[in-house]
Each structure stands twice: as C-alpha cells, then as structure tokens.
Coordinates of C-alpha atoms in Angstrom, one line a residue:
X1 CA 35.6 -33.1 -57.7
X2 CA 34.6 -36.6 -56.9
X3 CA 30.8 -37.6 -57.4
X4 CA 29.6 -39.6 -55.1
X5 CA 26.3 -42.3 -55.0
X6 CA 25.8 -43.6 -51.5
X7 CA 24.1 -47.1 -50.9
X8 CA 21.9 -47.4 -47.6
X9 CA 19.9 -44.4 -45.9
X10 CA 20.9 -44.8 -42.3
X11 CA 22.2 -42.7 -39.2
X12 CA 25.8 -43.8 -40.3
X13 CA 25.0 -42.3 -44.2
X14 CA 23.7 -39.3 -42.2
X15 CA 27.0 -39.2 -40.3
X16 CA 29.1 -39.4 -43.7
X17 CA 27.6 -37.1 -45.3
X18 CA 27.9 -34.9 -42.6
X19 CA 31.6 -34.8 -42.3
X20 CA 31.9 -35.2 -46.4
X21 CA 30.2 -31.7 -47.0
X22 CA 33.3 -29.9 -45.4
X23 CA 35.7 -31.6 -47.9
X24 CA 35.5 -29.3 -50.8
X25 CA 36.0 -32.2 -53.4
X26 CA 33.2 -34.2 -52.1
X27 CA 30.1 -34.1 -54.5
X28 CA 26.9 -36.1 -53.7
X29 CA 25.1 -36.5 -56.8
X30 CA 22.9 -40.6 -56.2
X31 CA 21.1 -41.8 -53.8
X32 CA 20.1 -45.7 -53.8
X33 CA 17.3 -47.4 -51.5
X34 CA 14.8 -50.3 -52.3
X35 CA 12.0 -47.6 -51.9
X36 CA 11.7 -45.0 -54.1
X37 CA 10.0 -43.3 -51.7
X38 CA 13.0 -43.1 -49.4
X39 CA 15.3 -42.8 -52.1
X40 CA 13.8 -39.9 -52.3
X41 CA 13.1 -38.6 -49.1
X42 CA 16.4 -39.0 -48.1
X43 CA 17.7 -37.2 -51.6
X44 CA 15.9 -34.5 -50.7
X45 CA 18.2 -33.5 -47.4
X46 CA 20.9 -33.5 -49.3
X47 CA 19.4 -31.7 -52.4
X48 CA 20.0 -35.0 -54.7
X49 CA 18.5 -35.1 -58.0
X50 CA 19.4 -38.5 -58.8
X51 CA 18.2 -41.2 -56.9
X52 CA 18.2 -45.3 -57.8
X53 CA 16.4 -48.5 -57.1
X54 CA 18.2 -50.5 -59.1
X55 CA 21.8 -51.0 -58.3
X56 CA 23.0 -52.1 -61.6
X57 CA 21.2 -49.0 -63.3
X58 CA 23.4 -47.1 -60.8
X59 CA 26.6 -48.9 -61.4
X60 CA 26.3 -48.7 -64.9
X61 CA 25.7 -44.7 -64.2
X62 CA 28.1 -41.7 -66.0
X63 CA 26.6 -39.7 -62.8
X64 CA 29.0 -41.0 -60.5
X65 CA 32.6 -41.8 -59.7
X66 CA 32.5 -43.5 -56.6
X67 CA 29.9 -45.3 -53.9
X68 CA 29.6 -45.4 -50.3
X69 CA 28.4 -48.5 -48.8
X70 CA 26.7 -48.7 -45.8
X71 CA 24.0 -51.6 -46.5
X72 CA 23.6 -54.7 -44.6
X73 CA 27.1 -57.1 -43.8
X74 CA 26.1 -59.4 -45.7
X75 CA 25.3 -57.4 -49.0
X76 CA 29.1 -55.5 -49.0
X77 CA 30.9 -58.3 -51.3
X78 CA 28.5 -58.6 -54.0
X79 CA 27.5 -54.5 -53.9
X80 CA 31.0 -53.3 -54.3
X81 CA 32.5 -55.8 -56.6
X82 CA 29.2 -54.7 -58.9
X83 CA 30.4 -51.2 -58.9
X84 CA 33.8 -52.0 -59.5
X85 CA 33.4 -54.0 -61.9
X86 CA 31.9 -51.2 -63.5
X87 CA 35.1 -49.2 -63.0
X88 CA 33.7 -47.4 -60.1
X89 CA 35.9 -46.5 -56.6
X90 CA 34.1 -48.1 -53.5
X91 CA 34.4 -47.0 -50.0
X92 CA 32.8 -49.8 -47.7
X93 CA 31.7 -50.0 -43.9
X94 CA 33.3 -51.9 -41.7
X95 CA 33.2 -54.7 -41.5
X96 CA 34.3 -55.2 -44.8
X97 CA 32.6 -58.2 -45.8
X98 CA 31.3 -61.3 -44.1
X99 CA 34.2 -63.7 -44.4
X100 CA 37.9 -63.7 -45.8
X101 CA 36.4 -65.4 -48.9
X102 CA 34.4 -62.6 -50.1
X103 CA 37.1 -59.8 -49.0
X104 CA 39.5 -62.1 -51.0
X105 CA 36.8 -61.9 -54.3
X106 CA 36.4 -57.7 -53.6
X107 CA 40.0 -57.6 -54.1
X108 CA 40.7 -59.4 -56.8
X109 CA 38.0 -56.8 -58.3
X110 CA 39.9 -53.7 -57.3
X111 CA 43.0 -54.8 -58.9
X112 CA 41.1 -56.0 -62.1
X113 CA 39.6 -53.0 -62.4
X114 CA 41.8 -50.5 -61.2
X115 CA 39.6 -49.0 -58.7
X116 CA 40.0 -47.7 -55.1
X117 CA 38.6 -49.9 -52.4
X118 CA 38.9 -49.0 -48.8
X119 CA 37.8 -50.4 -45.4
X120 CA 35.4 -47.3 -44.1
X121 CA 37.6 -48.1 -40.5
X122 CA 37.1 -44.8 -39.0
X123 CA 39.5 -45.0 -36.4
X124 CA 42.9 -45.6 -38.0
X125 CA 42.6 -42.6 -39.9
X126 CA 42.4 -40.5 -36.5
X127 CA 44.9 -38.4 -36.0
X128 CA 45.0 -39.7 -32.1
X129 CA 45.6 -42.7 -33.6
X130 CA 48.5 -41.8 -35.5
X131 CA 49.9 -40.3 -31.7
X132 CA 49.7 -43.5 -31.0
X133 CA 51.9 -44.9 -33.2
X134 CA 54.0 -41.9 -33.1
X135 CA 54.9 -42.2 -29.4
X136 CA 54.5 -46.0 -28.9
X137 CA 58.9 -46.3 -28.6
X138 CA 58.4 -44.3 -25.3
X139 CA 56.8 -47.1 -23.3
X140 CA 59.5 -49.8 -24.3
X141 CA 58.7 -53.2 -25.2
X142 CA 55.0 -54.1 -25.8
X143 CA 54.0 -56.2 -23.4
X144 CA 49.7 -56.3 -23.4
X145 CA 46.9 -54.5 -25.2
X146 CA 43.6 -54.3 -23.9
X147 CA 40.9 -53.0 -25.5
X148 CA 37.2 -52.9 -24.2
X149 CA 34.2 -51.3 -26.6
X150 CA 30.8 -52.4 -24.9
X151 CA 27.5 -50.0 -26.2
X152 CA 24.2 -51.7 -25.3
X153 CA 22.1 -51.8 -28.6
X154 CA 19.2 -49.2 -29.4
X155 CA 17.5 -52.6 -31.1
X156 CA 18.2 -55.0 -27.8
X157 CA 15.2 -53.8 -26.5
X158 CA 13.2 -55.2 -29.3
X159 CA 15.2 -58.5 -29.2
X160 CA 14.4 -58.6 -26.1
X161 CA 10.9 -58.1 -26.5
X162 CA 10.5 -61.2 -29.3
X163 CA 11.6 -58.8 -32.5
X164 CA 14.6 -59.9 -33.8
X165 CA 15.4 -56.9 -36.0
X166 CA 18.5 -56.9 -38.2
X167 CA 20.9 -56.1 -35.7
X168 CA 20.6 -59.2 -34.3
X169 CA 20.2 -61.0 -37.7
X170 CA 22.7 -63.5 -38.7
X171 CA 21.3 -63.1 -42.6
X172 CA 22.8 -60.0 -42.5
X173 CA 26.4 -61.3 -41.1
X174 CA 25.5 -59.3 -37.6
X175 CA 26.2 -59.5 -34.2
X176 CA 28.6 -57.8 -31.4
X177 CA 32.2 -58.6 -33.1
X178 CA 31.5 -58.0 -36.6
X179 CA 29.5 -54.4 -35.3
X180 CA 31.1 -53.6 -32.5
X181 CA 34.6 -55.9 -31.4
X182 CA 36.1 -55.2 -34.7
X183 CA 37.1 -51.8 -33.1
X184 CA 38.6 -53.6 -30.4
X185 CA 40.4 -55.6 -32.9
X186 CA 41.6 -53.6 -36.0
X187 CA 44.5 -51.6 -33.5
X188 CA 46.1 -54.7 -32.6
X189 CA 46.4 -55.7 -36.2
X190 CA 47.4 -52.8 -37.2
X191 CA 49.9 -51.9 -34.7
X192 CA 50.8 -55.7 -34.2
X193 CA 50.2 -57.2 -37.0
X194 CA 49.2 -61.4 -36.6
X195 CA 48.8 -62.9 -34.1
X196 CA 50.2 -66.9 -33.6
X197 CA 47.2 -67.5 -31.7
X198 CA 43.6 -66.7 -31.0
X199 CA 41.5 -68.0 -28.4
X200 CA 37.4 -66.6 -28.8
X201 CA 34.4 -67.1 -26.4
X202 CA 30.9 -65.0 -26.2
X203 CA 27.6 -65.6 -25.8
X204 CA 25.9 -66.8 -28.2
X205 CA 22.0 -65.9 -28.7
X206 CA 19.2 -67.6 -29.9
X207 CA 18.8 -65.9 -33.1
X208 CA 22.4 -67.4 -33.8
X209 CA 24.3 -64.1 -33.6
X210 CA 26.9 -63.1 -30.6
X211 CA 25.8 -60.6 -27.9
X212 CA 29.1 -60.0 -26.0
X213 CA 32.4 -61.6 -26.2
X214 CA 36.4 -61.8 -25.8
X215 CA 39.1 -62.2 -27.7
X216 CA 42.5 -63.5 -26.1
X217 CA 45.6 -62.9 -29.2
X218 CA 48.8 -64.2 -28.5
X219 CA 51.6 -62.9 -30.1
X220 CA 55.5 -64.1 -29.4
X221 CA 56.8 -61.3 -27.1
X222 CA 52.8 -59.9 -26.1
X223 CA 49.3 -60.4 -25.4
X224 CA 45.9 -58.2 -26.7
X225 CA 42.6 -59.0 -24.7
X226 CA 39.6 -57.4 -26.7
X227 CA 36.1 -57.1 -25.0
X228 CA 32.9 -56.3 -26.5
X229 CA 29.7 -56.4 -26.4
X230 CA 26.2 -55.0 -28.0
X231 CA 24.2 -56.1 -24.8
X232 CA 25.8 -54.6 -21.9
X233 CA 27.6 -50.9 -21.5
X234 CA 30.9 -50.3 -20.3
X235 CA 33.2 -46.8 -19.4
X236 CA 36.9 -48.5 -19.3
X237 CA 39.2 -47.0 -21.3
X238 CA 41.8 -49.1 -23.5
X239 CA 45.4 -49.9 -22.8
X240 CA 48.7 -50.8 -24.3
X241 CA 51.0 -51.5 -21.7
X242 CA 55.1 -51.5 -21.9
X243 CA 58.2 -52.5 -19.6
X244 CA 58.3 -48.4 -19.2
X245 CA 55.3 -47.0 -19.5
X246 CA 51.1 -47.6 -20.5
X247 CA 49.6 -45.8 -22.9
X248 CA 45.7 -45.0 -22.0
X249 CA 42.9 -44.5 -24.6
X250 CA 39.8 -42.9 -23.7
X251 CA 37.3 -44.6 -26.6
X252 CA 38.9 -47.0 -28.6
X253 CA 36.3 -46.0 -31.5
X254 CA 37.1 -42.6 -31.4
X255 CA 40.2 -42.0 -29.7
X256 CA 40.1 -38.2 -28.4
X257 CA 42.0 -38.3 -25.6
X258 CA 45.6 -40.4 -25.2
X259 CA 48.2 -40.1 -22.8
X260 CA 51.0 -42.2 -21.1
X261 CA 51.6 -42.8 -17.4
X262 CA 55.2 -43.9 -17.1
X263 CA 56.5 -45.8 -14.5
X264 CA 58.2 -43.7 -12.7
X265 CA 54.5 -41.2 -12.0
X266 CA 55.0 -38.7 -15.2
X267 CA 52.2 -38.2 -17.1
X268 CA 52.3 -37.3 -20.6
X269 CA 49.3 -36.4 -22.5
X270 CA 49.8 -37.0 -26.1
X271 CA 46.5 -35.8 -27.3
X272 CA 46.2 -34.2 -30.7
X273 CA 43.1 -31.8 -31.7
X274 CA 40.4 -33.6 -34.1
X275 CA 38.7 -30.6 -35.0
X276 CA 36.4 -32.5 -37.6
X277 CA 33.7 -35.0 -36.8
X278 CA 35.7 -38.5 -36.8
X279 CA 34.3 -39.7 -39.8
X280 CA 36.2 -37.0 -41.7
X281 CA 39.1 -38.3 -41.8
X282 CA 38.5 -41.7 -43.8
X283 CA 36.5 -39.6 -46.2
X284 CA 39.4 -37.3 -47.0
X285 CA 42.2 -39.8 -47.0
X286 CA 39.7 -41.9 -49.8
X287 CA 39.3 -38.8 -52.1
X288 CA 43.2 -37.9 -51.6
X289 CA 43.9 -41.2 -53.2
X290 CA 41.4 -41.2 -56.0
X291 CA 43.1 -38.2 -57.0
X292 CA 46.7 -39.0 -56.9
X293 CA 45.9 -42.1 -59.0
X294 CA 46.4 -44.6 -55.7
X295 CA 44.0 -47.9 -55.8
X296 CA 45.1 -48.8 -52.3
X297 CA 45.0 -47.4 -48.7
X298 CA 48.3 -47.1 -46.9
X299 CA 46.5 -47.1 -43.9
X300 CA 43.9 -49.7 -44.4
X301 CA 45.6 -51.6 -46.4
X302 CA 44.1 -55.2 -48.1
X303 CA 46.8 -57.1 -45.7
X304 CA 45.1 -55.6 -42.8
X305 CA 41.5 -56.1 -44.1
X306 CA 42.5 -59.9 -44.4
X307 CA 44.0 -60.4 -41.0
X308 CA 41.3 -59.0 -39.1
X309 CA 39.3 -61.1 -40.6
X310 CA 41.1 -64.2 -40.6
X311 CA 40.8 -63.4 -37.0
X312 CA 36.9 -62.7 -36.5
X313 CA 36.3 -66.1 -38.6
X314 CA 38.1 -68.2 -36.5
X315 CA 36.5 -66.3 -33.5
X316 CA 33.0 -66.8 -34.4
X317 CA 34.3 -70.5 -35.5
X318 CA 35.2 -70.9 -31.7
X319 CA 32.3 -68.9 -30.5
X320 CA 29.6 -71.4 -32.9
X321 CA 27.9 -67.9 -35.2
X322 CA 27.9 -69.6 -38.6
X323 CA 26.4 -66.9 -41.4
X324 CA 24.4 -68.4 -44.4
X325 CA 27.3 -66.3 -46.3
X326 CA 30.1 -69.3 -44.9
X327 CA 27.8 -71.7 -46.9
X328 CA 28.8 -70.2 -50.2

C-alpha cells in the first residue's frame, strides 16, 4: 500500500483521486492547502484525517510515502524537491516545472535521494497511445505529425472581463503551451525524439502569458506542426502521416479512438479499450514502480522531461513570455 498526501485541491486532484481509488494499492492519507478550512473541506470527501498547512510539516511526515502535485507551475520545482529531499516519491503535473533549469535541479534530487519522480503526462501512459507506437511500421517512413489541442478557457471570460485570474498569470508560469500545447508536443518527443529545429509564434497577451500558438519542429527526414490554444476551440483530430499510410487520432489528450487510412482506401482501426478514466493509467504505472524498487519512468523518462522542455523554452523565447522563474 502506498500512502499518499496530495498538494492542491482542484478539479484535476478531484480527477486523480477519482481514478486512484480503483487501484487497490493507492491509500490517501494528507491533504495540504493554505486554508485549513479547505484542507479540510476537501479531506472530508475523501474521508482524510490528516490534513496540512505547512508543507514542511508534511514532508517531514511518517504519514506518507509519496505526494501528488498539482499546485501552481511555478511552485512544482521547489514543492517536490522539498519532499524528496525528505526521501519522499513525487508524482508532478505537467508541466513539470517552469524551465529546464528547475527540471534539471528536481532531478538531481531524485537521484540524491533515491526517490521516484514522474511527469503526471497522462497521455503516454494510454494504452491508445501505446497502439500507436505498436503499429507506427505500417505507414512507412514518417514523413509529418500534426497535432492540434485548442479548449477555450472556463477563466477567459474573466480575462476578458479585466480579471486576470491565474490561468492567465505568468507568476504562476501559465499560459496556452505550458497548459495546453505541451500535449501537442510531448508525442513528438516521445515518438521522435529532438528536433534540429524549432520555429514558435503565438499571441502574446497583455498579462504577458500566450493565448494560442504554433509550433513548427524540424527533424532531418520529417516535420511536426503543433497547434494550441486556451482562447479559441477546435474539433481536428491529430495526424502522423507516412509514404504508406496516416495514422488519425481523435483527441491528442486522450487518445480513444486511432486508426490508419492507407493509401491504397483500407481502413484499419487500431483502437484499444481504456476501460478506466485516463488518469488511471499514470497513477498505476507510478505505484508499479515504487514497488519494484524503480526511481525512474520508462515511459516518462527524465530525457524526455528535458527535451520537451528545451523545446517550450525556446518557444516562449521566440514567442516573448518571459516567467519571473527564468530570472532565477
């Protein structure tokens, strides 16, 4: 049994813990806020005794053996390398921190310490996504990937309105490609791996975050266009294209359905059941390697946790969002 504290009291907490009650070695046992009051509240769901507003009181805690981050960007370095420097495992929300720098300073940590830290990437863990990989040979040499994750913001409105709330915050190392166009991004990387050259625009708003933007990757034999956006909606699906065949995802954050049109008119779907909510699957894959003794994902591994985000700092460089988090 793993006991878990959690960090942040969100709808994406409410989503985790959802999906980690139907893992029978899950065990939530702290609950942190700034509030007691919603420390509280929110303990009280789950049927939490133990609930924190201090965070070193809670690292220092013999109540838990691992955290789950879902605070602010901006807080993610200096929250898990606390907790692991107090020997405890850490799964983090993507994005995994602000800048290389600090994902570069969680590691060292980890390996330090000999803790588990893990990129809470929902998507790779998927098993659509792993069809993916399984049946990317059938559509011959790689030749483009375009991904395209647009979701208009539940807190635009209030931008919009003279509120700049923290979704639209660059203290908190926000905006539409470090909440949104790392989806877009993480595939290529992972299926990829770096590019040789990255060309970024967006729009940039007045609060100095991005709203929308594009990413063009260029790698020697292929291409990967990523579009996103936290201010507009969009319903295109997501595509990597070969010399025989494109493969067509329905929701590159979810992936549920996949199939390949060949070139010659076949279609194959390669769809696999995901019976469990998506967030399942990173949850399980984190306890599995706490228990066999592993301190590293195979999956989302450091490597790729670095080149994504050498790639969304020299897109925001391009793009002009500048976090005060770069300053130190």
């Amino acid at each position: 049994m793993i006991r878990f504290g959690i960090i942040g009291t969100n709808w994406i907490t409410d989503r985790l813990l959802k999906a980690a009650m139907q893992i029978e070695d899950f065990s939530l046992k702290a609950v942190y806020s700034r509030s007691s009051e919603k420390a509280e509240e929110f303990a009280a769901k789950y049927g939490v005794e133990t609930t924190f507003t201090d965070l070193e009181s809670m690292a220092k805690s013999d109540a838990i053996d691992a955290v789950y981050i879902a605070s602010p960007n901006s807080l993610h370095a200096e929250q898990a390398i606390l907790f692991m420097n107090h020997k405890k495992h850490v799964l983090c929300e993507k994005p995994l921190a602000s800048n290389v720098k600090e994902i570069t300073e969680m590691i060292e940590a980890a390996k330090e310490n000999r803790v588990l830290l893990m990129e809470a990437m929902k998507s790779t863990f998927l098993p659509n996504f792993k069809s993916i990989q399984e049946n990317l040979h059938k559509i011959g040499t790689v030749r483009r990937y375009t991904a395209s994750y647009c979701q208009y913001s539940s807190r635009y409105d209030a931008y919009r309105s003279g509120t700049v709330l923290n979704a639209f915050d660059p203290t908190f190392s926000n905006g539409s490609l470090m909440d949104i166009g790392i989806y877009a991004l993480y595939p290529s990387i992972v299926l990829f791996g770096k590019p040789e050259t990255i060309k970024a625009s967006g729009l940039l708003l007045s609060s100095g975050v991005d709203g929308e933007g594009s990413i063009l990757l260029q790698y020697k034999d292929k291409d990967a266009v990523m579009m996103y956006s936290k201010i507009t909606d969009s319903a295109l699906p997501s595509e990597i294209q070969g010399e025989e065949g494109t493969i067509i995802i329905d929701r590159i954050s979810t992936i549920e359905k996949v199939e390949i049109r060949y070139r010659d008119g076949r279609l194959e779907d390669i769809s696999k059941p995901q019976k469990e909510d998506t967030m399942y699957y990173e949850m399980k894959e984190f306890i599995d390697l706490i228990q066999n003794d592993l301190y590293e994902s195979a999956i989302n591994t450091y490597e790729n946790a670095i080149k994504v985000m050498e790639v969304m700092d020299e897109a925001r460089k391009q793009i002009g969002v500048v976090y005060p988090a770069d300053q130190n």
